[in-house]
């Protein structure tokens, strides 16, 4: 199994860099490295491809690990992803991690314009094609045998349910769960076993005004409540229809918001990170939430940087 890059204990998950000019994305990556974050996770690009932003960030840093969190399997053919990921793994040894996921039906069909199939079956087939790519090239084009010394990029899967977690355990270096609780982290660790990377995303709002912080947290959670994949995941954790519609204006309940988003001051957020680590996480990547997801939340990242130590 390919070695896992050094992720550090705490990283940053963001979709905002894709909205910024490339030069700005480079500068932000360099500052995150200086602040002590171990890994920068880039979401599937809405404006720019995350592999491009990963390249820009790797060029401007020397120790920061870059990860896709996640690259959607519906957006690119397996051979394309294998070439991109393996190329980055060779160019920047030990600093690139391929995160693959099935995303959700709305995003795939609305934003990508692609039919959404059965997630588990689609992921398993996708991994089969990636892993068989070199053998296919050998059989079809024997004169163009790929170099055997090109490293395979390490990978993790965006896994929520038990079957996908088992696939992550058996076919990758670990799992990258999104929109989960420490209870899910505990369950994921039990499925993955002790030797797989468990890199958990955690949404945070650093704001001592608890009412304002909860407003931002609720808006973030409400944005996912129309996605079946998250409904299924949250139901497995004990949440019900009342939690999906029982909050203010028919949105997420306070119980659900409090479970999914850490908000308040630095100590409040640190307590949630510690809960994930106690439940078995190796790495937690914080998604700093604000009013506009296009705005790079540097102020929150800077204020939370001491928690990295």
C-alpha positions as a LaTeX table, in Angstrom:
\begin{tabular}{lrrr}
\hline
Residue & $x$ (\AA) & $y$ (\AA) & $z$ (\AA) \\
\hline
Unk1 & 0.00 & 0.00 & 0.00 \\
Unk2 & 1.29 & 3.46 & $-0.91$ \\
Unk3 & 2.61 & 5.52 & 1.99 \\
Unk4 & 0.29 & 8.18 & 3.40 \\
Unk5 & 1.59 & 11.78 & 3.28 \\
Unk6 & 2.15 & 13.57 & 6.56 \\
Unk7 & $-1.14$ & 15.37 & 7.11 \\
Unk8 & $-0.46$ & 16.86 & 10.54 \\
Unk9 & $-3.17$ & 16.85 & 13.19 \\
Unk10 & $-5.11$ & 19.83 & 11.87 \\
Unk11 & $-5.68$ & 21.09 & 8.35 \\
Unk12 & $-7.93$ & 23.46 & 6.44 \\
Unk13 & $-10.82$ & 22.51 & 4.14 \\
Unk14 & $-12.00$ & 25.20 & 1.73 \\
Unk15 & $-13.83$ & 25.88 & $-1.48$ \\
Unk16 & $-12.93$ & 29.58 & $-1.49$ \\
Unk17 & $-9.53$ & 29.41 & $-3.19$ \\
Unk18 & $-11.15$ & 28.47 & $-6.48$ \\
Unk19 & $-12.89$ & 31.85 & $-6.55$ \\
Unk20 & $-9.67$ & 33.82 & $-5.96$ \\
Unk21 & $-7.07$ & 34.78 & $-8.56$ \\
Unk22 & $-4.33$ & 32.13 & $-8.88$ \\
Unk23 & $-1.71$ & 34.45 & $-7.40$ \\
Unk24 & $-3.90$ & 34.93 & $-4.34$ \\
Unk25 & $-4.36$ & 31.18 & $-3.97$ \\
Unk26 & $-0.58$ & 30.73 & $-3.95$ \\
Unk27 & $-0.14$ & 33.38 & $-1.25$ \\
Unk28 & $-2.85$ & 31.88 & 0.94 \\
Unk29 & $-1.33$ & 28.41 & 0.72 \\
Unk30 & 2.04 & 29.82 & 1.74 \\
Unk31 & 0.51 & 31.56 & 4.75 \\
Unk32 & $-1.33$ & 28.41 & 5.85 \\
Unk33 & 2.00 & 26.60 & 5.82 \\
Unk34 & 3.56 & 29.36 & 7.93 \\
Unk35 & 0.63 & 29.20 & 10.36 \\
Unk36 & 1.41 & 25.54 & 10.95 \\
Unk37 & $-1.50$ & 23.78 & 9.27 \\
Unk38 & $-0.51$ & 20.36 & 7.99 \\
Unk39 & $-2.83$ & 19.89 & 5.01 \\
Unk40 & $-4.92$ & 22.05 & 2.70 \\
Unk41 & $-8.02$ & 20.25 & 1.41 \\
Unk42 & $-9.53$ & 21.62 & $-1.80$ \\
Unk43 & $-13.14$ & 20.91 & $-2.69$ \\
Unk44 & $-14.33$ & 19.96 & $-6.16$ \\
Unk45 & $-13.87$ & 23.15 & $-8.14$ \\
Unk46 & $-16.86$ & 25.27 & $-9.07$ \\
Unk47 & $-14.66$ & 27.77 & $-10.94$ \\
Unk48 & $-11.24$ & 26.14 & $-11.32$ \\
Unk49 & $-10.19$ & 22.52 & $-11.26$ \\
Unk50 & $-8.90$ & 21.48 & $-7.80$ \\
Unk51 & $-5.89$ & 19.77 & $-9.39$ \\
Unk52 & $-4.81$ & 23.14 & $-10.80$ \\
Unk53 & $-5.20$ & 24.82 & $-7.42$ \\
Unk54 & $-3.33$ & 21.94 & $-5.79$ \\
Unk55 & $-0.46$ & 22.48 & $-8.22$ \\
Unk56 & $-0.39$ & 26.22 & $-7.51$ \\
Unk57 & $-0.33$ & 25.57 & $-3.77$ \\
Unk58 & 2.37 & 22.91 & $-4.00$ \\
Unk59 & 4.54 & 25.26 & $-6.05$ \\
Unk60 & 4.33 & 27.98 & $-3.41$ \\
Unk61 & 5.01 & 25.79 & $-0.36$ \\
Unk62 & 7.62 & 23.29 & 0.76 \\
Unk63 & 6.04 & 21.17 & 3.52 \\
Unk64 & 2.27 & 21.64 & 3.22 \\
Unk65 & 0.35 & 18.57 & 2.05 \\
Unk66 & $-2.35$ & 19.18 & $-0.58$ \\
Unk67 & $-5.44$ & 17.00 & $-0.78$ \\
Unk68 & $-8.57$ & 16.99 & $-2.89$ \\
Unk69 & $-11.56$ & 16.96 & $-0.60$ \\
Unk70 & $-13.03$ & 15.68 & $-2.80$ \\
Unk71 & $-12.47$ & 15.15 & $-6.50$ \\
Unk72 & $-15.80$ & 13.92 & $-7.80$ \\
Unk73 & $-15.65$ & 10.64 & $-9.70$ \\
Unk74 & $-18.37$ & 11.94 & $-12.02$ \\
Unk75 & $-16.28$ & 14.89 & $-13.20$ \\
Unk76 & $-13.30$ & 13.08 & $-14.76$ \\
Unk77 & $-12.50$ & 9.76 & $-16.35$ \\
Unk78 & $-10.44$ & 7.43 & $-14.12$ \\
Unk79 & $-7.46$ & 7.54 & $-16.46$ \\
Unk80 & $-7.40$ & 11.34 & $-16.32$ \\
Unk81 & $-7.49$ & 11.36 & $-12.51$ \\
Unk82 & $-4.80$ & 8.69 & $-12.27$ \\
Unk83 & $-2.51$ & 10.70 & $-14.53$ \\
Unk84 & $-3.08$ & 13.96 & $-12.66$ \\
Unk85 & $-2.71$ & 12.43 & $-9.21$ \\
Unk86 & 0.29 & 10.25 & $-9.99$ \\
Unk87 & 1.99 & 13.21 & $-11.67$ \\
Unk88 & 1.58 & 15.38 & $-8.58$ \\
Unk89 & 2.74 & 12.56 & $-6.32$ \\
Unk90 & 5.91 & 12.23 & $-8.40$ \\
Unk91 & 6.56 & 15.97 & $-8.70$ \\
Unk92 & 5.97 & 16.64 & $-4.99$ \\
Unk93 & 6.92 & 13.45 & $-3.13$ \\
Unk94 & 4.97 & 12.84 & 0.05 \\
Unk95 & 2.85 & 15.98 & $-0.32$ \\
Unk96 & $-0.21$ & 15.06 & $-2.36$ \\
Unk97 & $-3.24$ & 13.05 & $-1.30$ \\
Unk98 & $-6.04$ & 12.15 & $-3.69$ \\
Unk99 & $-9.46$ & 12.36 & $-2.08$ \\
Unk100 & $-12.18$ & 10.77 & $-4.20$ \\
Unk101 & $-15.90$ & 10.89 & $-3.63$ \\
Unk102 & $-19.31$ & 10.42 & $-5.19$ \\
Unk103 & $-20.65$ & 13.80 & $-4.03$ \\
Unk104 & $-24.45$ & 14.01 & $-4.12$ \\
Unk105 & $-27.15$ & 13.82 & $-6.75$ \\
Unk106 & $-28.00$ & 17.54 & $-6.83$ \\
Unk107 & $-24.41$ & 18.65 & $-7.37$ \\
Unk108 & $-23.64$ & 15.98 & $-9.93$ \\
Unk109 & $-26.76$ & 16.40 & $-12.05$ \\
Unk110 & $-27.19$ & 20.16 & $-11.67$ \\
Unk111 & $-23.61$ & 21.42 & $-11.66$ \\
Unk112 & $-21.86$ & 18.70 & $-13.65$ \\
Unk113 & $-24.75$ & 17.77 & $-15.93$ \\
Unk114 & $-24.06$ & 14.07 & $-15.41$ \\
Unk115 & $-26.39$ & 11.26 & $-14.41$ \\
Unk116 & $-25.91$ & 10.14 & $-10.81$ \\
Unk117 & $-25.59$ & 6.38 & $-10.37$ \\
Unk118 & $-25.38$ & 4.09 & $-7.37$ \\
Unk119 & $-22.53$ & 5.60 & $-5.30$ \\
Unk120 & $-20.95$ & 2.43 & $-3.93$ \\
Unk121 & $-21.02$ & 0.56 & $-7.23$ \\
Unk122 & $-19.76$ & 3.60 & $-9.13$ \\
Unk123 & $-16.85$ & 4.10 & $-6.73$ \\
Unk124 & $-15.83$ & 0.45 & $-6.80$ \\
Unk125 & $-15.87$ & 0.45 & $-10.60$ \\
Unk126 & $-13.91$ & 3.70 & $-10.70$ \\
Unk127 & $-11.20$ & 2.28 & $-8.46$ \\
Unk128 & $-11.04$ & $-0.85$ & $-10.61$ \\
Unk129 & $-10.40$ & 1.31 & $-13.68$ \\
Unk130 & $-7.73$ & 3.39 & $-11.95$ \\
Unk131 & $-5.94$ & 0.33 & $-10.64$ \\
Unk132 & $-6.14$ & $-1.45$ & $-13.99$ \\
Unk133 & $-5.06$ & 1.55 & $-16.06$ \\
Unk134 & $-1.41$ & 0.56 & $-16.46$ \\
Unk135 & $-2.28$ & $-3.01$ & $-17.35$ \\
Unk136 & $-4.71$ & $-1.72$ & $-19.97$ \\
Unk137 & $-2.04$ & 0.49 & $-21.55$ \\
Unk138 & 0.38 & $-2.45$ & $-21.63$ \\
Unk139 & $-2.13$ & $-4.68$ & $-23.38$ \\
Unk140 & $-3.40$ & $-2.10$ & $-25.88$ \\
Unk141 & $-0.16$ & $-0.22$ & $-26.57$ \\
Unk142 & 2.69 & $-2.58$ & $-25.67$ \\
Unk143 & 5.26 & $-0.23$ & $-27.17$ \\
Unk144 & 4.23 & 2.49 & $-24.70$ \\
Unk145 & 4.69 & 0.63 & $-21.46$ \\
Unk146 & 4.30 & 3.06 & $-18.53$ \\
Unk147 & 7.29 & 3.57 & $-16.31$ \\
Unk148 & 7.12 & 1.26 & $-13.33$ \\
Unk149 & 8.90 & 3.74 & $-11.07$ \\
Unk150 & 6.13 & 6.35 & $-11.25$ \\
Unk151 & 4.57 & 6.41 & $-7.77$ \\
Unk152 & 0.90 & 5.74 & $-7.32$ \\
Unk153 & $-0.78$ & 8.67 & $-5.60$ \\
Unk154 & $-2.11$ & 7.74 & $-2.15$ \\
Unk155 & $-5.86$ & 8.12 & $-1.89$ \\
Unk156 & $-8.71$ & 8.33 & 0.58 \\
Unk157 & $-12.43$ & 8.00 & $-0.02$ \\
Unk158 & $-15.23$ & 10.30 & 1.09 \\
Unk159 & $-16.99$ & 7.63 & 3.12 \\
Unk160 & $-20.05$ & 7.97 & 5.34 \\
Unk161 & $-21.91$ & 4.65 & 5.39 \\
Unk162 & $-20.53$ & 1.26 & 6.42 \\
Unk163 & $-20.11$ & $-0.14$ & 2.90 \\
Unk164 & $-18.15$ & 2.88 & 1.66 \\
Unk165 & $-16.05$ & 2.85 & 4.83 \\
Unk166 & $-15.24$ & $-0.80$ & 4.19 \\
Unk167 & $-14.29$ & 0.06 & 0.61 \\
Unk168 & $-12.06$ & 2.86 & 1.92 \\
Unk169 & $-10.40$ & 0.38 & 4.26 \\
Unk170 & $-9.87$ & $-2.23$ & 1.57 \\
Unk171 & $-9.06$ & $-0.11$ & $-1.49$ \\
Unk172 & $-7.46$ & 3.09 & $-0.20$ \\
Unk173 & $-5.30$ & 4.58 & 2.52 \\
Unk174 & $-8.30$ & 5.76 & 4.52 \\
Unk175 & $-11.45$ & 7.85 & 4.72 \\
Unk176 & $-12.38$ & 11.53 & 4.56 \\
Unk177 & $-15.87$ & 11.89 & 6.10 \\
Unk178 & $-17.71$ & 15.20 & 5.62 \\
Unk179 & $-20.51$ & 16.73 & 7.72 \\
Unk180 & $-20.22$ & 14.25 & 10.57 \\
Unk181 & $-20.13$ & 14.12 & 14.35 \\
Unk182 & $-17.55$ & 12.65 & 16.74 \\
Unk183 & $-19.92$ & 9.69 & 17.10 \\
Unk184 & $-19.49$ & 9.02 & 13.39 \\
Unk185 & $-15.73$ & 9.31 & 13.82 \\
Unk186 & $-15.85$ & 6.58 & 16.45 \\
Unk187 & $-17.86$ & 4.31 & 14.16 \\
Unk188 & $-15.59$ & 5.03 & 11.20 \\
Unk189 & $-12.50$ & 4.14 & 13.20 \\
Unk190 & $-14.04$ & 0.83 & 14.20 \\
Unk191 & $-14.68$ & $-0.04$ & 10.55 \\
Unk192 & $-11.35$ & 1.23 & 9.22 \\
Unk193 & $-9.22$ & $-0.44$ & 11.86 \\
Unk194 & $-6.08$ & 1.08 & 13.36 \\
Unk195 & $-3.94$ & 1.35 & 10.23 \\
Unk196 & $-5.99$ & 3.57 & 7.92 \\
Unk197 & $-6.01$ & 7.36 & 7.88 \\
Unk198 & $-9.17$ & 8.95 & 9.26 \\
Unk199 & $-9.25$ & 12.59 & 8.15 \\
Unk200 & $-12.47$ & 14.25 & 9.31 \\
Unk201 & $-13.94$ & 17.53 & 8.07 \\
Unk202 & $-15.35$ & 19.80 & 10.80 \\
Unk203 & $-17.27$ & 23.01 & 10.09 \\
Unk204 & $-16.47$ & 25.84 & 12.52 \\
Unk205 & $-17.63$ & 29.41 & 13.16 \\
Unk206 & $-15.21$ & 31.42 & 15.26 \\
Unk207 & $-17.39$ & 34.17 & 16.70 \\
Unk208 & $-17.93$ & 34.91 & 20.44 \\
Unk209 & $-21.43$ & 36.20 & 19.65 \\
Unk210 & $-23.19$ & 32.86 & 20.07 \\
Unk211 & $-26.43$ & 34.00 & 18.43 \\
Unk212 & $-24.63$ & 35.22 & 15.32 \\
Unk213 & $-22.39$ & 32.17 & 15.27 \\
Unk214 & $-25.39$ & 29.85 & 15.44 \\
Unk215 & $-27.09$ & 31.76 & 12.63 \\
Unk216 & $-24.10$ & 31.16 & 10.37 \\
Unk217 & $-23.83$ & 27.55 & 11.50 \\
Unk218 & $-27.52$ & 26.92 & 10.79 \\
Unk219 & $-27.27$ & 28.44 & 7.31 \\
Unk220 & $-24.36$ & 26.13 & 6.57 \\
Unk221 & $-26.21$ & 23.00 & 7.72 \\
Unk222 & $-29.43$ & 24.00 & 5.93 \\
Unk223 & $-27.52$ & 24.06 & 2.67 \\
Unk224 & $-27.07$ & 20.28 & 2.91 \\
Unk225 & $-30.48$ & 19.18 & 4.13 \\
Unk226 & $-31.83$ & 18.68 & 0.62 \\
Unk227 & $-29.14$ & 16.09 & $-0.13$ \\
Unk228 & $-30.25$ & 12.49 & 0.32 \\
Unk229 & $-26.74$ & 11.22 & 1.01 \\
Unk230 & $-26.49$ & 13.40 & 4.12 \\
Unk231 & $-30.01$ & 12.55 & 5.26 \\
Unk232 & $-29.06$ & 8.86 & 5.23 \\
Unk233 & $-25.84$ & 9.52 & 7.10 \\
Unk234 & $-27.54$ & 11.65 & 9.73 \\
Unk235 & $-30.36$ & 9.16 & 10.22 \\
Unk236 & $-27.75$ & 6.51 & 11.00 \\
Unk237 & $-26.53$ & 8.85 & 13.73 \\
Unk238 & $-30.00$ & 9.06 & 15.29 \\
Unk239 & $-31.36$ & 12.26 & 13.77 \\
Unk240 & $-34.94$ & 12.34 & 12.50 \\
Unk241 & $-37.25$ & 14.36 & 10.28 \\
Unk242 & $-37.83$ & 16.71 & 13.20 \\
Unk243 & $-34.13$ & 17.59 & 13.12 \\
Unk244 & $-34.33$ & 18.37 & 9.41 \\
Unk245 & $-37.35$ & 20.67 & 9.67 \\
Unk246 & $-37.78$ & 21.53 & 13.35 \\
Unk247 & $-35.56$ & 24.58 & 13.51 \\
Unk248 & $-36.29$ & 28.24 & 12.92 \\
Unk249 & $-38.17$ & 28.81 & 9.65 \\
Unk250 & $-38.41$ & 25.07 & 9.14 \\
Unk251 & $-34.69$ & 24.44 & 8.88 \\
Unk252 & $-32.24$ & 22.36 & 10.90 \\
Unk253 & $-32.98$ & 21.90 & 14.57 \\
Unk254 & $-30.68$ & 23.41 & 17.17 \\
Unk255 & $-29.68$ & 19.86 & 18.13 \\
Unk256 & $-28.53$ & 19.10 & 14.59 \\
Unk257 & $-26.71$ & 22.41 & 14.14 \\
Unk258 & $-24.90$ & 22.01 & 17.46 \\
Unk259 & $-23.87$ & 18.47 & 16.55 \\
Unk260 & $-22.46$ & 19.34 & 13.13 \\
Unk261 & $-20.86$ & 22.76 & 13.60 \\
Unk262 & $-18.46$ & 23.88 & 16.30 \\
Unk263 & $-19.05$ & 27.55 & 17.03 \\
Unk264 & $-18.13$ & 30.16 & 19.62 \\
Unk265 & $-14.65$ & 31.03 & 20.83 \\
Unk266 & $-11.36$ & 29.19 & 20.31 \\
Unk267 & $-11.92$ & 26.99 & 23.37 \\
Unk268 & $-15.35$ & 25.93 & 22.09 \\
Unk269 & $-13.87$ & 24.87 & 18.78 \\
Unk270 & $-10.87$ & 23.15 & 20.36 \\
Unk271 & $-13.21$ & 21.03 & 22.47 \\
Unk272 & $-14.91$ & 19.70 & 19.34 \\
Unk273 & $-11.59$ & 18.95 & 17.67 \\
Unk274 & $-10.50$ & 17.07 & 20.78 \\
Unk275 & $-13.71$ & 15.03 & 20.68 \\
Unk276 & $-12.87$ & 13.85 & 17.16 \\
Unk277 & $-9.34$ & 12.93 & 18.18 \\
Unk278 & $-10.61$ & 11.06 & 21.23 \\
Unk279 & $-13.01$ & 9.17 & 18.95 \\
Unk280 & $-10.19$ & 8.00 & 16.70 \\
Unk281 & $-9.47$ & 10.72 & 14.13 \\
Unk282 & $-5.89$ & 11.06 & 12.93 \\
Unk283 & $-6.51$ & 14.44 & 11.33 \\
Unk284 & $-9.27$ & 17.06 & 11.43 \\
Unk285 & $-9.61$ & 19.68 & 8.70 \\
Unk286 & $-11.56$ & 22.75 & 9.72 \\
Unk287 & $-13.98$ & 24.42 & 7.35 \\
Unk288 & $-14.34$ & 28.01 & 8.56 \\
Unk289 & $-17.88$ & 29.18 & 7.79 \\
Unk290 & $-18.91$ & 32.75 & 7.06 \\
Unk291 & $-21.66$ & 34.62 & 5.25 \\
Unk292 & $-20.10$ & 34.14 & 1.80 \\
Unk293 & $-18.35$ & 30.87 & 0.87 \\
Unk294 & $-16.42$ & 32.73 & $-1.82$ \\
Unk295 & $-14.59$ & 34.84 & 0.76 \\
Unk296 & $-11.33$ & 33.33 & 2.02 \\
Unk297 & $-11.73$ & 33.10 & 5.84 \\
Unk298 & $-8.18$ & 34.09 & 6.70 \\
Unk299 & $-9.13$ & 35.82 & 9.95 \\
Unk300 & $-10.59$ & 32.60 & 11.36 \\
Unk301 & $-7.65$ & 30.50 & 10.14 \\
Unk302 & $-5.18$ & 32.90 & 11.74 \\
Unk303 & $-7.02$ & 32.99 & 15.05 \\
Unk304 & $-7.30$ & 29.20 & 15.19 \\
Unk305 & $-3.69$ & 28.56 & 14.20 \\
Unk306 & $-2.48$ & 28.13 & 17.83 \\
Unk307 & $-4.71$ & 25.05 & 18.02 \\
Unk308 & $-2.47$ & 23.41 & 15.42 \\
Unk309 & 0.42 & 23.15 & 17.85 \\
\hline
\end{tabular}
